[in-house]
Coordinates of C-alpha atoms in Angstrom, one line a residue:
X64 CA -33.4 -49.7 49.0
X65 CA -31.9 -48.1 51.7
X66 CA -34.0 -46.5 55.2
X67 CA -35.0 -43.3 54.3
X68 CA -34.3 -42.2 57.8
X69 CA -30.8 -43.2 56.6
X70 CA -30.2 -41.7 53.7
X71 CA -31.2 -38.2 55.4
X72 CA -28.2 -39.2 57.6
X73 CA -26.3 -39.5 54.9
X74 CA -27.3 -36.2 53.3
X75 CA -26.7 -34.3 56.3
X76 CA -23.4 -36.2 56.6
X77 CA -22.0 -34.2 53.1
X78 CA -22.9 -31.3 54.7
X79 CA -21.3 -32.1 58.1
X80 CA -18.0 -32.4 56.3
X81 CA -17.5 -28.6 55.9
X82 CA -18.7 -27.7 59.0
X83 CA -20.3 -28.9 62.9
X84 CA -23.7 -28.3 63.9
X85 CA -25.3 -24.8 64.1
X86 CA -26.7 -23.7 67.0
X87 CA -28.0 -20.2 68.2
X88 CA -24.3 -19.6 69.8
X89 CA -26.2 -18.1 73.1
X90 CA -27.3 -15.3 71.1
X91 CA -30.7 -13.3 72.1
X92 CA -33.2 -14.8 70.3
X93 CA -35.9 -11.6 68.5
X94 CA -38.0 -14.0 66.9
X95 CA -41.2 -14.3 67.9
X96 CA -43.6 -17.9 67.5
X97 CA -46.2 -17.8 64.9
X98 CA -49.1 -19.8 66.0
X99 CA -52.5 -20.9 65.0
X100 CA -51.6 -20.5 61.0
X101 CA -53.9 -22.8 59.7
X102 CA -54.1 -27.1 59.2
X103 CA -50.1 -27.1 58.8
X104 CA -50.2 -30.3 57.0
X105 CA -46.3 -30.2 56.9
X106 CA -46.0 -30.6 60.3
X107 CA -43.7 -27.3 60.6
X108 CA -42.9 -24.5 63.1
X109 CA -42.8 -21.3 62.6
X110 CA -41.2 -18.0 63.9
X111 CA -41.7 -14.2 62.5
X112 CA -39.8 -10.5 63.4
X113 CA -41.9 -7.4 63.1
X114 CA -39.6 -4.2 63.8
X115 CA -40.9 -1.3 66.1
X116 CA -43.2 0.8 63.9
X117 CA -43.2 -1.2 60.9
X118 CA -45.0 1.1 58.7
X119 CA -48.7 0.1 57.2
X120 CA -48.1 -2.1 54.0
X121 CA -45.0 -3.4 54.6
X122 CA -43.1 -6.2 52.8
X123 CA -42.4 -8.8 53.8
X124 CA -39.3 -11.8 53.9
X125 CA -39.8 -15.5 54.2
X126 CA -36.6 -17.0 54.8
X127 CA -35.7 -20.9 54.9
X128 CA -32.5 -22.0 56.9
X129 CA -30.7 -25.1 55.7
X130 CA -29.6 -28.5 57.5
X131 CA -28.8 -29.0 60.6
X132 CA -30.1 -24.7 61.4
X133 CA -32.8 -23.3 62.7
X134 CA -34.8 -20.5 62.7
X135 CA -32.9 -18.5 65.5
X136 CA -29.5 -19.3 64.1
X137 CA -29.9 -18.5 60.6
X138 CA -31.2 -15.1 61.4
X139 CA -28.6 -14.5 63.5
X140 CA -26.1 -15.2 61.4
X141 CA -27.4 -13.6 58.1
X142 CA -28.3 -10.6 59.5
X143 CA -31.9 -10.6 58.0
X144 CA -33.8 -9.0 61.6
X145 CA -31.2 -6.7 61.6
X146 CA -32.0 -5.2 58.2
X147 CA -35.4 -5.5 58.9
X148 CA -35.0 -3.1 61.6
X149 CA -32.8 -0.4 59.4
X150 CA -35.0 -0.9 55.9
X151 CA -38.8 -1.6 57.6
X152 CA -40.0 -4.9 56.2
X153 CA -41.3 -8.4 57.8
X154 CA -39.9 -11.2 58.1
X155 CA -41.1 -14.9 58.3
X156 CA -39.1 -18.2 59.3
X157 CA -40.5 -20.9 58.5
X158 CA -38.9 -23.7 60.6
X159 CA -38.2 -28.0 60.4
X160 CA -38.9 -29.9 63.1
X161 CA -37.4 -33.1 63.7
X162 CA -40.2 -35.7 63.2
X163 CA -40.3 -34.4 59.9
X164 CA -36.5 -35.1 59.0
X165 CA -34.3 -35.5 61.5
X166 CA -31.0 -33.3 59.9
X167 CA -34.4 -30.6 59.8
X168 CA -33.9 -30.2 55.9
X169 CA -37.0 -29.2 53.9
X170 CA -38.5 -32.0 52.3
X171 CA -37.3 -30.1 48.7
X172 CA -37.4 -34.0 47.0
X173 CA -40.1 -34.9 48.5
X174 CA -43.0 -34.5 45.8
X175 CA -46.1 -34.5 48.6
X176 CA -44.6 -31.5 50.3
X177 CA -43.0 -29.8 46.9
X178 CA -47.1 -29.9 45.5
X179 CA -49.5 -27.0 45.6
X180 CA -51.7 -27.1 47.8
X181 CA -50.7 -30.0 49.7
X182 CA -47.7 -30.9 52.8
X183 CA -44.5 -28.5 53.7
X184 CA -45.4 -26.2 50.9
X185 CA -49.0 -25.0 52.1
X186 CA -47.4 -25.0 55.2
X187 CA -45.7 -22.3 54.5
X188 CA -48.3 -20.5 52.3
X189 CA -50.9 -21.0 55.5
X190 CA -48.2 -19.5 57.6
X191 CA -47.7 -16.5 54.7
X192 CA -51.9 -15.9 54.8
X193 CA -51.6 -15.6 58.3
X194 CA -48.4 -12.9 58.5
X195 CA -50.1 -10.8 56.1
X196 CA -54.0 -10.7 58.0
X197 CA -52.4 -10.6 60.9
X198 CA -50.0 -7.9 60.6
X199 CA -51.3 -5.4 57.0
X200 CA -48.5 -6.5 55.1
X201 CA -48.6 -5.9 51.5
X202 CA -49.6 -8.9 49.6
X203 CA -47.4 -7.1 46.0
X204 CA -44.3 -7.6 48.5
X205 CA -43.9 -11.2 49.5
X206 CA -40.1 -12.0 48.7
X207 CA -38.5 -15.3 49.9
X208 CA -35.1 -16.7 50.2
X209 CA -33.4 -19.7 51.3
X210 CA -30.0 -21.7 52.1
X211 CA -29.4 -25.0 50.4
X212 CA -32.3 -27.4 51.5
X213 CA -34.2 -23.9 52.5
X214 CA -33.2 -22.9 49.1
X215 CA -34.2 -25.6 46.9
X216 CA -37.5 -25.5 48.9
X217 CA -38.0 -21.6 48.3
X218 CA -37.9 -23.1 44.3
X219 CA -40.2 -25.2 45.0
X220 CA -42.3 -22.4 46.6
X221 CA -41.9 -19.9 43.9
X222 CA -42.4 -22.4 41.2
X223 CA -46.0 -24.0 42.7
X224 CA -47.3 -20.0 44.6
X225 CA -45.5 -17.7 41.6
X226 CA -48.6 -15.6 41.7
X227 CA -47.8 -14.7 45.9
X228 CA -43.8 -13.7 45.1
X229 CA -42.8 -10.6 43.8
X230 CA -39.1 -12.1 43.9
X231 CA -37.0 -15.1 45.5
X232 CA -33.6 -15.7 46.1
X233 CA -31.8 -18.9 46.1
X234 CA -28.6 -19.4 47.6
X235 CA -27.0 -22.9 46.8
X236 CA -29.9 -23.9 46.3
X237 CA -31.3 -26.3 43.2
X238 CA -34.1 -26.2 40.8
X239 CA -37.8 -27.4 41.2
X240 CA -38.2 -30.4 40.0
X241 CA -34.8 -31.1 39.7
X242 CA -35.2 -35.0 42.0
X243 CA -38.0 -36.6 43.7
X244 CA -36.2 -39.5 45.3
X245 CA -33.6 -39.4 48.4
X246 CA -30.7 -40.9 45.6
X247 CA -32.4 -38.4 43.3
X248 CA -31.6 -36.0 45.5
X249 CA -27.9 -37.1 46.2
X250 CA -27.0 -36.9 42.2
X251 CA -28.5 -33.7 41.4
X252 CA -26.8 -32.2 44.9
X253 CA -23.1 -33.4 43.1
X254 CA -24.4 -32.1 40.1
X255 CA -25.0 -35.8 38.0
X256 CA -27.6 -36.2 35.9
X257 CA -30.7 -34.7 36.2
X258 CA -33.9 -33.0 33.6
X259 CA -33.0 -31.1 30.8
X260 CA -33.2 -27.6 31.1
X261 CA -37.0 -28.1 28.8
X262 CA -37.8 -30.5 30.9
X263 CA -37.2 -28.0 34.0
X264 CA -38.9 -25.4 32.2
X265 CA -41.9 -27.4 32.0
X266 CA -41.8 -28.6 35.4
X267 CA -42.3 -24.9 36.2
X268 CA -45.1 -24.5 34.0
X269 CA -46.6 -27.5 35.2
X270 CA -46.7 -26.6 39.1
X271 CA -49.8 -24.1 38.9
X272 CA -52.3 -22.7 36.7
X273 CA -50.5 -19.1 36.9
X274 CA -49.5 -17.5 33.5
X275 CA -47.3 -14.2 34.8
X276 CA -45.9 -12.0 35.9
X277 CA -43.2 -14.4 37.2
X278 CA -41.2 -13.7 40.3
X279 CA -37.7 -12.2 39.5
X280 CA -34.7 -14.4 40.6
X281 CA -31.5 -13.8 42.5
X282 CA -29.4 -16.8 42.2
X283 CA -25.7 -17.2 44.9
X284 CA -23.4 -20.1 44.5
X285 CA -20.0 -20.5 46.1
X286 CA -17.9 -21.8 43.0
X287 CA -16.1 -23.8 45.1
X288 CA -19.1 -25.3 47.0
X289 CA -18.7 -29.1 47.5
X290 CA -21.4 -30.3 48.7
X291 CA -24.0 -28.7 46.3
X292 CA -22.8 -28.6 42.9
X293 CA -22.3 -25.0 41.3
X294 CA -24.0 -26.3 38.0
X295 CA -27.2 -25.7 39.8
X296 CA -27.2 -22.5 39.4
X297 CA -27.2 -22.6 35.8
X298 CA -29.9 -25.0 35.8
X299 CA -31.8 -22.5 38.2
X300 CA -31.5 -20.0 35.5
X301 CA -32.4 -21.7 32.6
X302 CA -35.7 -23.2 34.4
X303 CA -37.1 -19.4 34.8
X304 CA -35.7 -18.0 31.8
X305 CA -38.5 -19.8 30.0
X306 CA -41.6 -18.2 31.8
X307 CA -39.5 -14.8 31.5
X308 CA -38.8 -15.4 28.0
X309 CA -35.5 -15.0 28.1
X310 CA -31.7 -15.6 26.0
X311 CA -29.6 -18.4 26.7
X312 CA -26.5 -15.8 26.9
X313 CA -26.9 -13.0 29.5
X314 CA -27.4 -9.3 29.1
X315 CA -24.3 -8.2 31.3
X316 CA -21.4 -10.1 32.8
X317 CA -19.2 -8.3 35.2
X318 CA -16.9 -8.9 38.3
X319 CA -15.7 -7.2 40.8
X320 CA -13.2 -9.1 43.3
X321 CA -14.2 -12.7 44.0
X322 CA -17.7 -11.7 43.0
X323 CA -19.3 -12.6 39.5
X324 CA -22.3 -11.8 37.9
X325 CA -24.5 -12.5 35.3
X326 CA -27.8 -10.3 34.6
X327 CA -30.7 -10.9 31.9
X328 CA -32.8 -8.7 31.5
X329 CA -36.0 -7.9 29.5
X330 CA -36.5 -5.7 26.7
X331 CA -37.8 -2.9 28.7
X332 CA -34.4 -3.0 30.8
X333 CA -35.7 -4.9 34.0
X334 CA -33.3 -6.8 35.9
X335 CA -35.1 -10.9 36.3
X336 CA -32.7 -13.2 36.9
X337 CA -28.9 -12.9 38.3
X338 CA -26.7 -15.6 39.3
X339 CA -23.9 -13.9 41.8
X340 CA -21.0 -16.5 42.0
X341 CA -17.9 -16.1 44.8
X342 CA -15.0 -17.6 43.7
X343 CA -13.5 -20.0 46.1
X344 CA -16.5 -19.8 48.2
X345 CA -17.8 -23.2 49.6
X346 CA -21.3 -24.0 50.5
X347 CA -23.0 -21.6 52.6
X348 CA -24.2 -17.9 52.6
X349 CA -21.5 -15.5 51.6
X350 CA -21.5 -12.5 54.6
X351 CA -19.8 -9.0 55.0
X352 CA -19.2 -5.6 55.5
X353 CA -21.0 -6.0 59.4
X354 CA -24.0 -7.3 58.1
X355 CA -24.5 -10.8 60.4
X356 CA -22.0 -12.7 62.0
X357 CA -20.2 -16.0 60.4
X358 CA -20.7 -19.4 61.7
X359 CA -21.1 -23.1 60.2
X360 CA -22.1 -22.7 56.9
X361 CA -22.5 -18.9 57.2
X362 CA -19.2 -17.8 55.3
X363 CA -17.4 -14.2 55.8
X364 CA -16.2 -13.5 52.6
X365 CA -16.6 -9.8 52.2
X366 CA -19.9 -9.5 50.4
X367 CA -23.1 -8.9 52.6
X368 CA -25.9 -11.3 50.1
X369 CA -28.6 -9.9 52.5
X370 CA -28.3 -6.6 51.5
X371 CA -27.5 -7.4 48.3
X372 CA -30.9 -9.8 47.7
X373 CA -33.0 -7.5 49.5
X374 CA -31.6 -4.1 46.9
X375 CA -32.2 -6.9 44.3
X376 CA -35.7 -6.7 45.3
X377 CA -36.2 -3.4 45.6
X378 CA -37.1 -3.7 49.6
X379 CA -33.5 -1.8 51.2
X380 CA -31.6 0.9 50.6
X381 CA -28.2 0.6 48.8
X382 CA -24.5 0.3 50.9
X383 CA -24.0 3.7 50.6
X384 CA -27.1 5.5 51.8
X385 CA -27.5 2.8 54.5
X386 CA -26.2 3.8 58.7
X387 CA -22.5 3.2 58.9
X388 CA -22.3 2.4 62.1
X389 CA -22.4 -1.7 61.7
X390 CA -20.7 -1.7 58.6
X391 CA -17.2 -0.3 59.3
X392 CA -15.2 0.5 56.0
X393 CA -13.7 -1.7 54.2
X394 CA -11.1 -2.1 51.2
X395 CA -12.7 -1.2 47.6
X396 CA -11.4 -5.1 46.3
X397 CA -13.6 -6.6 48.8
X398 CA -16.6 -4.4 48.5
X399 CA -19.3 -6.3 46.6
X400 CA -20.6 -5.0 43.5
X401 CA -23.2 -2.5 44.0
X402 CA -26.4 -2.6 41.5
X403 CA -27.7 0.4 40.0
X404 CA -31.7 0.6 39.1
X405 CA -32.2 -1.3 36.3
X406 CA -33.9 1.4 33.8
X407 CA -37.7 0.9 33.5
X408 CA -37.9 -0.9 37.2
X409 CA -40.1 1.8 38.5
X410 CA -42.4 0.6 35.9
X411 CA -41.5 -2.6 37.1
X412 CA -42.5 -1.8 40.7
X413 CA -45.5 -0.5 39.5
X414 CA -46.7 -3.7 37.9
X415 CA -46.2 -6.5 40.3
X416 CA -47.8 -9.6 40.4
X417 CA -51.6 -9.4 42.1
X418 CA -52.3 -12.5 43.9
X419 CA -55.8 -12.5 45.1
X420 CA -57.0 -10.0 47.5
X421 CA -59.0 -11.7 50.5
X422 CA -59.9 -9.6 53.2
X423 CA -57.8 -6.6 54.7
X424 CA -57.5 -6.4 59.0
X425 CA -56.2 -4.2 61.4
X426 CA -52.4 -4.4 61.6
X427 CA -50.5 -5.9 64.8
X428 CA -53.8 -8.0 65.7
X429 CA -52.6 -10.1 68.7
X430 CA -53.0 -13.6 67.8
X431 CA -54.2 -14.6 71.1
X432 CA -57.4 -12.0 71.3
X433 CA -60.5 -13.5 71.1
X434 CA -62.2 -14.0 67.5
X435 CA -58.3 -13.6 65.8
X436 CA -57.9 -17.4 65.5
X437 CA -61.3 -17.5 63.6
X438 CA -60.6 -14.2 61.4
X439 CA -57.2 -15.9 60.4
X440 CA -58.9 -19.6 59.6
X441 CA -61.7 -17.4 57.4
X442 CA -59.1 -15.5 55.5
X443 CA -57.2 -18.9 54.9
X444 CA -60.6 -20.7 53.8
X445 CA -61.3 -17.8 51.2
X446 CA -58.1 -18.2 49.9
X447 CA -58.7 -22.2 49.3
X448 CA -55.9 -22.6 52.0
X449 CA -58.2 -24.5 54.5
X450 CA -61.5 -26.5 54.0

């Protein structure tokens, strides 16, 4: 069996074929350090963006950058702070650090931090706890999102804390459950083998006690993505379409330029899971319309997925209505499709899931004030987040 230490070389190495090593490109860093966020058994870092006058109740973001990125660079390049700022929402970046893998992927096939309650995962829901006592945030509007590694760990935190996410979105990303070995890993990233969809399903089920409502799911994949097989985001599909109770086939197919989608939704009308695909996209976050800025792995093909997962959700305004002034115009073939309200998703919005309510505290509450550091570790013991 080979060194773990260099199979994760290995892994990063498929990666490192399409493109060099991201770096913050010497641009200004807004992200702030989150300290203090609990026993962090995952051994991870973490950074957050609050806009000026976030209003009382906001949602919030958690976004996951892949290999070889950090915090800084992903949100540079995808554009997410700078949403924040125009739609009014928080965000939170969770962040790798090296002792944990040294490529700083998630540990997505790693079943000790992929497990409720235990490792990277309650990492991330400590870190969660803390943004939302800290700051007001409203607990019905914790999305999160991903990039391949970050992605396939967003899975796993949807599938094992479905009762905290109103919504995730995955971007070439892979199921839960999908490998939990390193070779695992390497044959369900090219697409070989792997559970049947039941058996994915029941993974799902498996990963908590929770019983609905289920997160809704936006699914990207570059169709030409090499490095992460495109089949994964059937099998991403097909995994939630169980606890959604869903059709194999889709309610609506429909493409506009490069950019194909599939939609099912539920018998009252409300959009749950969509897989966008970009034909001849490779691996990577598709960018556009002067949302971001394109890098390694961070792909300019005319359609801004950050805008487009956070309309999904319900949290930002559409193209149209949004300022103009980043965005400059741009031919109607390489506009992305635009999503209308799916009928009945006020009702929708009106019934999210209610994860349980701990204590509320003043918003902005410096973390460094005396007494905050033993508010946050109470909150996080009520929850059964910290002994």
């Amino acid at each position: 069996m080979r060194k773990i230490s260099d199979t994760i070389a290995r892994l990063a190495a498929l990666q490192a074929r399409h493109a060099t090593h991201i770096a913050d490109l010497g641009a200004s860093d807004p992200l702030e350090t989150l300290a203090d966020f609990g026993t962090n058994p995952g051994g991870l870092g973490a950074k957050f963006y609050i806009p000026n006058d976030l209003s009382k109740g906001a949602a919030v973001v958690v976004v996951l950058h892949g290999c070889t990125q950090n915090a800084a660079g992903y949100n540079h390049h995808s554009g997410w702070s700078q949403l924040a700022d125009e739609a009014g929402f928080a965000l939170l970046f969770p962040e790798q650090q090296r002792g944990n893998n040294p490529n700083l992927c998630f540990n997505w096939f790693q079943p000790g931090d992929t497990k409720r309650g235990s490792g990277e995962a309650l990492s991330i829901r400590q870190m969660i706890e803390t943004m939302v006592v800290t700051h007001g945030l409203d607990r019905r509007r914790i999305f999160i999102t991903g990039l391949s590694a970050g992605g396939a760990m967003a899975a796993a935190m949807l599938a094992t804390y479905p009762e905290v996410f109103a919504g995730g979105a995955l971007i070439a990303g892979l199921p839960f459950g999908s490998a939990t070995t390193i070779p695992e890993a390497f044959d369900r990233m090219r697409g070989h083998g792997g559970p049947s969809e039941q058996d994915l399903q029941r993974a799902l089920r498996g990963a908590s006690d929770h019983r609905g409502p289920w997160p809704r799911i936006s699914i990207w994949h570059g169709a030409a993505d090499h490095t992460v097989s495109p089949s994964n985001a059937e099998a991403i599909a097909g995994q939630w379409r169980g606890v959604h109770r869903l059709e194999k086939a889709p309610t609506l197919r429909e493409a506009a330029g490069s950019h194909a989608k599939q939609v099912w939704r539920n018998g009252a009308g409300d959009v749950l899971i969509e897989i966008n695909m970009i034909a001849g996209m490779g691996h990577g976050t598709p960018l556009g319309n002067g949302l971001g800025a394109p890098g390694p792995y961070m792909l300019d093909v005319g359609i801004a997925s950050t805008r487009e997962i956070a309309q999904f959700w319900g949290i930002a305004v559409t193209e149209d209505s949004a300022s103009r002034k980043s965005r400059p115009q741009v031919p109607a073939s390489q506009r992305p499709l635009r999503q209308s309200p799916a009928p009945g998703l006020e009702n929708a919005k009106s019934k999210p899931p209610q994860p349980t309510v701990i204590h509320q505290f003043p918003r902005h509450t410096e973390l460094g004030q005396p007494g905050v550091k033993k508010i946050i570790e109470n909150a996080l013991r009520a929850a059964g987040l910290m002994r």
